[in-house]
Coordinates of C-alpha atoms in Angstrom, one line a residue:
X1 CA -23.1 20.1 13.4
X2 CA -26.0 18.7 11.4
X3 CA -27.2 15.2 12.2
X4 CA -28.6 14.8 8.6
X5 CA -26.9 12.1 6.5
X6 CA -26.6 12.2 2.7
X7 CA -29.5 10.4 1.1
X8 CA -28.3 7.7 -1.3
X9 CA -28.8 4.0 -1.9
X10 CA -26.4 2.0 0.3
X11 CA -24.4 -0.7 -1.3
X12 CA -25.4 -3.0 1.6
X13 CA -29.1 -2.6 2.4
X14 CA -28.8 -4.4 5.8
X15 CA -25.9 -2.4 7.2
X16 CA -26.4 -0.6 10.5
X17 CA -27.5 3.0 10.0
X18 CA -25.1 4.3 12.6
X19 CA -22.3 3.1 14.8
X20 CA -23.2 1.8 18.2
X21 CA -21.0 2.2 21.3
X22 CA -22.5 0.4 24.4
X23 CA -19.4 0.0 26.6
X24 CA -15.9 1.4 27.0
X25 CA -13.5 0.0 24.4
X26 CA -12.3 -2.6 25.0
X27 CA -15.4 -3.7 27.0
X28 CA -15.5 -6.5 29.6
X29 CA -16.3 -9.3 27.2
X30 CA -13.7 -8.1 24.7
X31 CA -11.1 -7.8 27.5
X32 CA -11.8 -11.5 28.3
X33 CA -11.3 -12.5 24.7
X34 CA -8.1 -10.5 24.4
X35 CA -6.8 -11.9 27.7
X36 CA -7.3 -15.4 26.5
X37 CA -5.8 -14.7 23.1
X38 CA -2.8 -13.0 24.7
X39 CA -1.7 -16.4 26.1
X40 CA -1.0 -17.7 22.6
X41 CA -0.8 -14.6 20.3
X42 CA 0.6 -11.1 20.6
X43 CA -2.5 -8.9 20.5
X44 CA -0.8 -5.5 20.9
X45 CA -1.6 -4.6 17.3
X46 CA -5.3 -5.6 17.6
X47 CA -8.0 -3.4 16.1
X48 CA -11.5 -4.2 17.1
X49 CA -14.5 -3.4 14.8
X50 CA -17.5 -5.3 16.1
X51 CA -16.7 -6.8 19.5
X52 CA -18.3 -9.3 21.9
X53 CA -19.7 -6.3 23.9
X54 CA -21.9 -5.3 21.0
X55 CA -19.9 -2.2 20.0
X56 CA -20.1 -1.5 16.3
X57 CA -17.7 1.1 14.9
X58 CA -17.6 2.8 11.5
X59 CA -14.3 1.5 10.1
X60 CA -12.2 3.9 8.2
X61 CA -9.0 2.0 8.8
X62 CA -10.1 -1.2 7.2
X63 CA -7.6 -3.7 8.7
X64 CA -4.7 -1.4 7.8
X65 CA -6.2 -0.5 4.4
X66 CA -6.7 -4.2 3.3
X67 CA -10.5 -4.7 3.2
X68 CA -11.7 -3.7 -0.2
X69 CA -15.4 -4.0 -0.5
X70 CA -16.8 -4.4 3.0
X71 CA -17.0 -7.0 5.7
X72 CA -19.1 -10.1 4.9
X73 CA -19.6 -9.0 1.3
X74 CA -22.1 -11.4 -0.3
X75 CA -20.1 -11.6 -3.5
X76 CA -16.9 -12.6 -1.6
X77 CA -18.8 -15.1 0.6
X78 CA -20.1 -16.8 -2.6
X79 CA -16.6 -16.9 -4.1
X80 CA -15.3 -18.3 -0.8
X81 CA -17.9 -21.1 -0.7
X82 CA -17.6 -22.0 -4.4
X83 CA -16.3 -25.5 -5.5
X84 CA -13.4 -23.7 -7.2
X85 CA -12.3 -22.1 -3.9
X86 CA -12.8 -25.4 -2.0
X87 CA -10.5 -27.2 -4.4
X88 CA -7.9 -24.4 -4.3
X89 CA -7.9 -24.5 -0.5
X90 CA -7.9 -28.3 -0.1
X91 CA -5.3 -28.9 -2.9
X92 CA -3.0 -26.0 -2.7
X93 CA -0.4 -26.4 -5.4
X94 CA 3.3 -25.6 -5.4
X95 CA 2.8 -23.1 -8.3
X96 CA 6.4 -22.9 -9.4
X97 CA 6.6 -26.6 -10.4
X98 CA 3.0 -28.0 -10.2
X99 CA 0.7 -25.2 -11.2
X100 CA -3.0 -26.2 -11.3
X101 CA -4.4 -26.7 -14.8
X102 CA -6.5 -23.4 -14.8
X103 CA -3.9 -21.1 -13.2
X104 CA -3.4 -19.1 -16.4
X105 CA -7.1 -18.6 -16.8
X106 CA -7.5 -17.5 -13.1
X107 CA -4.7 -14.9 -13.7
X108 CA -6.1 -13.6 -17.0
X109 CA -9.6 -13.2 -15.7
X110 CA -8.5 -11.6 -12.4
X111 CA -5.1 -10.3 -11.5
X112 CA -4.0 -9.5 -15.1
X113 CA -7.4 -8.0 -16.0
X114 CA -6.4 -4.9 -14.0
X115 CA -2.7 -4.9 -14.8
X116 CA -1.2 -1.4 -15.0
X117 CA -0.8 -0.1 -18.5
X118 CA 2.2 -1.5 -20.2
X119 CA 2.7 -4.4 -17.7
X120 CA 1.2 -7.6 -19.0
X121 CA 2.8 -10.2 -16.8
X122 CA 2.7 -11.0 -13.1
X123 CA 4.8 -12.8 -10.5
X124 CA 2.6 -13.7 -7.6
X125 CA 3.8 -13.7 -4.0
X126 CA 2.5 -14.2 -0.4
X127 CA 2.3 -10.6 1.0
X128 CA 3.4 -7.1 0.3
X129 CA 6.8 -7.5 1.9
X130 CA 7.4 -10.6 -0.2
X131 CA 6.2 -8.9 -3.3
X132 CA 8.8 -6.2 -2.8
X133 CA 11.6 -8.6 -2.1
X134 CA 11.0 -10.7 -5.2
X135 CA 10.9 -7.4 -7.2
X136 CA 14.3 -6.6 -5.7
X137 CA 15.6 -10.0 -6.7
X138 CA 14.3 -9.5 -10.2
X139 CA 16.1 -6.2 -10.4
X140 CA 19.4 -7.7 -9.2
X141 CA 19.2 -10.7 -11.6
X142 CA 18.4 -8.4 -14.5
X143 CA 21.3 -6.1 -13.7
X144 CA 23.8 -8.9 -13.4
X145 CA 22.6 -10.5 -16.6
X146 CA 23.4 -7.2 -18.3
X147 CA 26.8 -6.9 -16.8
X148 CA 27.5 -10.5 -17.6
X149 CA 26.7 -10.0 -21.3
X150 CA 23.3 -11.4 -21.6
X151 CA 20.6 -13.7 -20.2
X152 CA 22.1 -16.9 -21.6
X153 CA 25.7 -16.4 -20.5
X154 CA 26.6 -19.1 -18.1
X155 CA 27.9 -18.4 -14.6
X156 CA 31.6 -18.7 -14.1
X157 CA 33.1 -21.1 -11.5
X158 CA 34.3 -18.1 -9.5
X159 CA 30.8 -16.7 -9.4
X160 CA 29.3 -20.0 -8.2
X161 CA 32.0 -20.5 -5.6
X162 CA 31.9 -16.9 -4.2
X163 CA 28.1 -16.9 -4.0
X164 CA 28.2 -19.7 -1.5
X165 CA 30.4 -17.6 0.7
X166 CA 28.3 -14.4 0.3
X167 CA 31.2 -12.8 -1.5
X168 CA 31.6 -11.0 -4.9
X169 CA 31.3 -11.6 -7.7
X170 CA 28.6 -14.2 -7.1
X171 CA 27.1 -12.0 -4.4
X172 CA 27.5 -8.6 -6.1
X173 CA 27.8 -5.2 -4.5
X174 CA 24.5 -3.8 -5.6
X175 CA 21.7 -2.0 -3.8
X176 CA 18.1 -0.9 -3.9
X177 CA 17.4 2.8 -3.3
X178 CA 14.5 3.9 -1.3
X179 CA 13.3 7.2 0.2
X180 CA 13.3 8.7 3.7
X181 CA 10.1 7.9 5.6
X182 CA 9.2 5.2 3.0
X183 CA 7.8 1.8 4.1
X184 CA 8.3 -1.4 2.0
X185 CA 7.8 -4.2 4.5
X186 CA 9.4 -5.9 7.5
X187 CA 11.1 -8.9 5.9
X188 CA 14.9 -8.9 6.1
X189 CA 15.5 -7.5 2.6
X190 CA 12.6 -5.2 2.4
X191 CA 13.4 -3.9 5.8
X192 CA 16.6 -2.4 4.4
X193 CA 14.4 -0.2 2.3
X194 CA 12.0 0.7 5.0
X195 CA 12.7 4.1 6.6
X196 CA 9.5 4.9 8.5
X197 CA 10.1 4.2 12.2
X198 CA 13.1 3.0 14.2
X199 CA 10.9 0.4 16.0
X200 CA 10.5 -1.3 12.6
X201 CA 14.2 -1.7 12.1
X202 CA 15.8 -1.9 15.6
X203 CA 18.1 -4.9 16.2
X204 CA 17.9 -6.2 12.7
X205 CA 21.0 -6.3 10.5
X206 CA 20.6 -4.2 7.3
X207 CA 22.2 -3.8 4.0
X208 CA 24.2 -0.7 3.2
X209 CA 21.6 0.7 0.8
X210 CA 21.1 4.3 -0.1
X211 CA 18.2 6.5 1.2
X212 CA 17.2 9.5 -0.9
X213 CA 15.2 12.5 0.5
X214 CA 11.5 12.5 -0.1
X215 CA 9.9 16.0 -0.5
X216 CA 8.4 17.6 2.5
X217 CA 5.6 19.7 1.1
X218 CA 4.0 22.7 2.7
X219 CA 0.2 23.1 2.8
X220 CA -2.1 24.4 1.4
X221 CA -0.3 23.5 -1.8
X222 CA -1.6 26.6 -3.6
X223 CA 0.1 28.9 -1.1
X224 CA 3.5 27.3 -1.4
X225 CA 4.0 26.6 -5.1
X226 CA 7.5 27.9 -5.5
X227 CA 8.8 26.5 -2.2
X228 CA 7.4 23.0 -2.9
X229 CA 8.8 23.1 -6.5
X230 CA 12.3 24.0 -5.1
X231 CA 12.0 21.2 -2.4
X232 CA 11.2 18.6 -5.1
X233 CA 14.0 19.7 -7.3
X234 CA 16.4 19.5 -4.4
X235 CA 15.3 16.0 -3.6
X236 CA 15.7 14.9 -7.2
X237 CA 19.1 16.4 -7.4
X238 CA 20.2 14.4 -4.4
X239 CA 18.6 11.3 -5.7
X240 CA 20.6 11.5 -8.9
X241 CA 23.8 12.2 -7.0
X242 CA 23.3 9.1 -4.9
X243 CA 22.7 7.0 -8.0
X244 CA 26.0 8.1 -9.4
X245 CA 28.1 8.1 -6.3
X246 CA 26.8 5.4 -3.9
X247 CA 29.5 2.7 -3.5
X248 CA 26.9 -0.1 -4.1
X249 CA 25.2 0.9 -7.4
X250 CA 21.4 0.8 -7.2
X251 CA 19.8 -1.8 -9.5
X252 CA 16.4 -0.2 -8.8
X253 CA 14.6 2.6 -7.0
X254 CA 11.4 1.8 -5.1
X255 CA 8.9 4.5 -4.2
X256 CA 5.3 4.7 -2.9
X257 CA 2.9 7.0 -4.7
X258 CA 2.0 8.3 -1.2
X259 CA 4.2 7.4 1.7
X260 CA 1.6 5.6 3.7
X261 CA 3.2 4.3 7.0
X262 CA 5.7 7.2 7.0
X263 CA 3.1 9.9 7.5
X264 CA 1.0 10.1 4.3
X265 CA 3.6 12.2 2.5
X266 CA 2.8 13.4 -1.0
X267 CA 4.8 14.6 -4.0
X268 CA 3.6 16.1 -7.3
X269 CA 3.1 14.2 -10.6
X270 CA 6.0 16.3 -12.0
X271 CA 8.3 14.9 -9.2
X272 CA 7.5 11.3 -10.2
X273 CA 7.8 12.1 -13.9
X274 CA 11.2 13.5 -13.4
X275 CA 12.2 10.5 -11.2
X276 CA 11.2 8.2 -14.0
X277 CA 13.4 10.1 -16.4
X278 CA 16.4 9.8 -14.0
X279 CA 16.0 6.1 -13.7
X280 CA 15.9 5.7 -17.4
X281 CA 18.9 7.9 -17.8
X282 CA 21.0 5.8 -15.4
X283 CA 19.7 2.3 -16.3
X284 CA 18.1 1.9 -12.9
X285 CA 14.8 0.0 -12.7
X286 CA 11.7 1.9 -11.4
X287 CA 9.6 0.0 -8.9
X288 CA 6.3 1.5 -7.7
X289 CA 5.1 0.1 -4.4
X290 CA 1.3 0.1 -4.7
X291 CA 0.7 -2.2 -1.7
X292 CA -1.3 0.4 0.2
X293 CA -2.3 2.8 -2.6
X294 CA -3.5 0.3 -5.2
X295 CA -6.9 -1.1 -6.0
X296 CA -9.0 2.1 -6.2
X297 CA -8.5 4.0 -2.9
X298 CA -7.0 7.1 -4.6
X299 CA -9.9 7.4 -7.2
X300 CA -7.9 5.5 -9.8
X301 CA -7.3 1.8 -9.8
X302 CA -3.5 2.4 -9.4
X303 CA -2.3 5.6 -7.8
X304 CA 0.6 6.0 -10.2
X305 CA -2.0 6.6 -13.0
X306 CA -2.3 10.1 -11.5
X307 CA 1.3 10.8 -12.7
X308 CA 0.6 10.4 -16.5
X309 CA 4.0 8.9 -17.0
X310 CA 5.4 8.8 -20.6
X311 CA 6.7 5.3 -19.9
X312 CA 5.3 2.8 -17.4
X313 CA 7.2 1.7 -14.3
X314 CA 9.3 -1.4 -14.7
X315 CA 7.5 -3.1 -11.8
X316 CA 4.4 -2.4 -9.7
X317 CA 4.0 -4.3 -6.5
X318 CA 0.6 -5.0 -4.9
X319 CA -1.2 -6.6 -2.0
X320 CA -3.6 -5.4 0.8
X321 CA -7.0 -4.6 -0.9
X322 CA -6.1 -7.2 -3.6
X323 CA -6.1 -9.9 -0.9
X324 CA -3.4 -11.4 -3.1
X325 CA 0.2 -10.2 -3.7
X326 CA 2.9 -10.0 -6.3
X327 CA 4.4 -7.6 -8.9
X328 CA 3.4 -6.7 -12.4
X329 CA 6.0 -6.3 -15.1
X330 CA 6.3 -6.0 -18.9
X331 CA 9.9 -6.6 -19.8
X332 CA 10.4 -10.4 -20.4
X333 CA 14.0 -9.9 -19.3
X334 CA 12.7 -9.6 -15.8
X335 CA 12.0 -13.3 -15.8
X336 CA 14.8 -15.3 -14.4
X337 CA 16.9 -17.1 -17.0
X338 CA 16.9 -20.3 -15.0
X339 CA 14.4 -22.1 -12.8
X340 CA 14.5 -21.9 -9.0
X341 CA 16.1 -18.4 -9.0
X342 CA 12.8 -16.9 -8.0
X343 CA 11.1 -19.6 -6.1
X344 CA 9.4 -20.8 -3.0
X345 CA 7.0 -23.6 -2.3
X346 CA 3.8 -21.7 -2.8
X347 CA 4.7 -18.7 -5.1
X348 CA 1.3 -17.2 -4.4
X349 CA -2.0 -18.7 -3.7
X350 CA -4.8 -19.6 -6.2
X351 CA -7.4 -19.1 -3.4
X352 CA -6.4 -15.5 -2.9
X353 CA -6.3 -15.0 -6.7
X354 CA -9.8 -16.3 -7.0
X355 CA -10.9 -13.8 -4.2
X356 CA -9.2 -10.9 -6.0
X357 CA -11.0 -11.8 -9.2
X358 CA -14.3 -11.6 -7.3
X359 CA -13.2 -8.3 -5.8
X360 CA -12.4 -6.9 -9.3
X361 CA -15.8 -8.1 -10.6
X362 CA -17.6 -6.3 -7.8
X363 CA -15.5 -3.1 -8.2
X364 CA -16.5 -3.1 -11.9
X365 CA -20.2 -3.9 -11.3
X366 CA -20.7 -1.1 -8.7
X367 CA -18.2 1.3 -10.4
X368 CA -16.4 1.6 -7.1
X369 CA -13.3 3.4 -8.3
X370 CA -15.5 6.2 -9.6
X371 CA -17.5 6.1 -6.3
X372 CA -14.3 6.5 -4.3
X373 CA -13.2 9.5 -6.4
X374 CA -16.6 11.2 -5.9
X375 CA -17.0 10.4 -2.2
X376 CA -13.4 11.5 -1.7
X377 CA -14.1 14.9 -3.1
X378 CA -17.2 15.2 -1.0
X379 CA -15.3 14.1 2.2
X380 CA -12.4 16.4 1.5
X381 CA -14.7 19.4 1.1
X382 CA -16.3 18.7 4.4
X383 CA -12.9 18.2 6.1
X384 CA -11.8 21.6 4.7
X385 CA -14.8 23.3 6.3
X386 CA -14.0 21.5 9.6
X387 CA -10.4 22.5 9.4
X388 CA -11.5 26.2 9.0
X389 CA -13.6 25.8 12.2
X390 CA -10.8 23.9 14.1
X391 CA -7.5 25.0 12.6
X392 CA -5.5 23.6 15.6
X393 CA -7.0 20.2 15.3
X394 CA -6.7 19.6 11.5
X395 CA -3.3 20.8 10.2
X396 CA -1.8 20.2 6.8
X397 CA -4.9 18.6 5.3
X398 CA -3.8 16.6 2.2
X399 CA -5.1 14.2 -0.4
X400 CA -7.3 16.5 -2.4
X401 CA -8.2 14.7 -5.7
X402 CA -6.8 11.4 -4.4
X403 CA -10.1 9.7 -3.6
X404 CA -10.5 8.8 0.1
X405 CA -6.7 8.6 0.6
X406 CA -6.8 11.6 2.9
X407 CA -4.8 12.6 5.9
X408 CA -4.0 15.5 8.2
X409 CA -1.7 16.2 11.1
X410 CA -2.9 16.5 14.7
X411 CA -0.9 17.7 17.7
X412 CA -3.0 15.3 19.8
X413 CA -3.0 12.4 17.3
X414 CA -2.8 9.4 19.7
X415 CA -5.4 10.9 22.0
X416 CA -7.7 11.6 19.0
X417 CA -7.5 8.0 17.8
X418 CA -8.6 6.8 21.2
X419 CA -11.4 9.4 21.5
X420 CA -12.7 8.4 18.0
X421 CA -13.7 5.0 19.3
X422 CA -15.9 6.6 21.9
X423 CA -17.9 8.2 19.2
X424 CA -18.1 5.0 17.1
X425 CA -15.2 5.6 14.7
X426 CA -12.2 3.2 14.1
X427 CA -9.5 5.3 12.6
X428 CA -5.7 4.9 12.2
X429 CA -2.6 7.0 12.3
X430 CA 0.7 7.2 10.3
X431 CA 4.1 8.7 10.9
X432 CA 4.6 10.7 14.1
X433 CA 1.4 12.8 14.2
X434 CA -0.7 12.1 11.1
X435 CA -4.3 10.8 11.1
X436 CA -4.9 8.7 8.0
X437 CA -8.2 7.7 6.4
X438 CA -8.3 4.3 4.8
X439 CA -12.0 3.5 4.2
X440 CA -13.2 0.7 2.0
X441 CA -14.3 1.3 -1.6
X442 CA -17.9 0.9 -0.5
X443 CA -17.6 4.0 1.7
X444 CA -20.4 6.4 0.7
X445 CA -21.4 10.0 1.4
X446 CA -23.6 9.0 4.3
X447 CA -20.6 7.3 5.9
X448 CA -18.6 10.4 5.3
X449 CA -21.3 12.4 7.1
X450 CA -21.1 10.0 10.1
X451 CA -17.4 10.4 10.1
X452 CA -17.5 14.2 10.0
X453 CA -20.2 14.2 12.7
X454 CA -18.0 12.0 15.0
X455 CA -14.9 14.1 14.4
X456 CA -16.9 17.3 15.1
X457 CA -18.1 15.9 18.5
X458 CA -14.5 15.2 19.5
X459 CA -13.4 18.7 18.6
X460 CA -16.4 20.4 20.2
X461 CA -15.7 18.5 23.5
X462 CA -12.4 20.3 23.8
X463 CA -13.7 23.8 23.4

């Protein structure tokens, strides 16, 4: 394994050239910090990058795919210390009834500047789960408005009375369809569409909402073209059957471009194109959950751009790398017909929107989406070679042409994740046995070389 790193101009000139591992992880000082924190906060999900023991790890997990352009990015530090940010933090408005005077301008120059094609409006939220839940509410309100005869038809006395008892017709028998192994959050409503792991759902009451099968593709894709096409066709057939026969009709379908928490499961553009056709045919809204795939990590700003849809999704939800949250939409009928139907105190956060605007500006300045596409191709090629050398270690390598959104299966996944820290790599898993890469958009070829070198050391130590 060569120790030579790709020669290129780093985005951050003062970043360490290589990871540094000085102690076991967690080391003694970090253990003290965690022990103290454990007294007041559950740290069992903690992921340490630079710790009090002086260990510095190359981070290809990025705070669960949520850090966009590097730790301590100067551009974001300037935005965070600006008078505009100070005002937003010190005078946080209740946006639904007292929006600050420049809220529209903040949205137009930031969040709406990168709106998916065909979607020119946004409803801001607090987190990814919240973004999905308010998208669900928008779908239900839209559907019942249609059934009632229009947006301006008044509620009946029966509807108002029954709603207060959680009964129909005020509380209607509708649903949101999701897919097996999908993940859409851990709030009460979104959890009914999450299908990734039992631990996410255990002991929590859930709605009787349908679950469609998501394709289980075989790799390499080029060796299984007919089988994978048949698998996708079968899943689509069952999806359409569920739409027609489920006792609680779906108002919307929600799907991830790549099932991220459920194991980095992919489907072809043709699958999603056909899924969009099915939703249009049956008057079901199409929600694309881009919470983890959005903001450049697949080599396009939004992962669903890879599908080349003839019509845009009805809603696209976002969070994580945006450092803000919400859903984009284009149809004005997805706005509630009355105030306070989609409402909470904050309804988003101007401070986070200001930060997202700075992120967007830096992505554009450094052309980071293109960088991610190019570095992803470079990294995937190197991983393919490593997989040829260690076929038992890297199985079902996937994510070709999808930027750095790359994953593979490992029979020793949990052990591998622990060993990675010993060679200076912080990396994450998904599903039951998948290793997932979620580097930042400033991840470059020399970082890819460090990653490959570290993985190679782990594999070589087992032979």
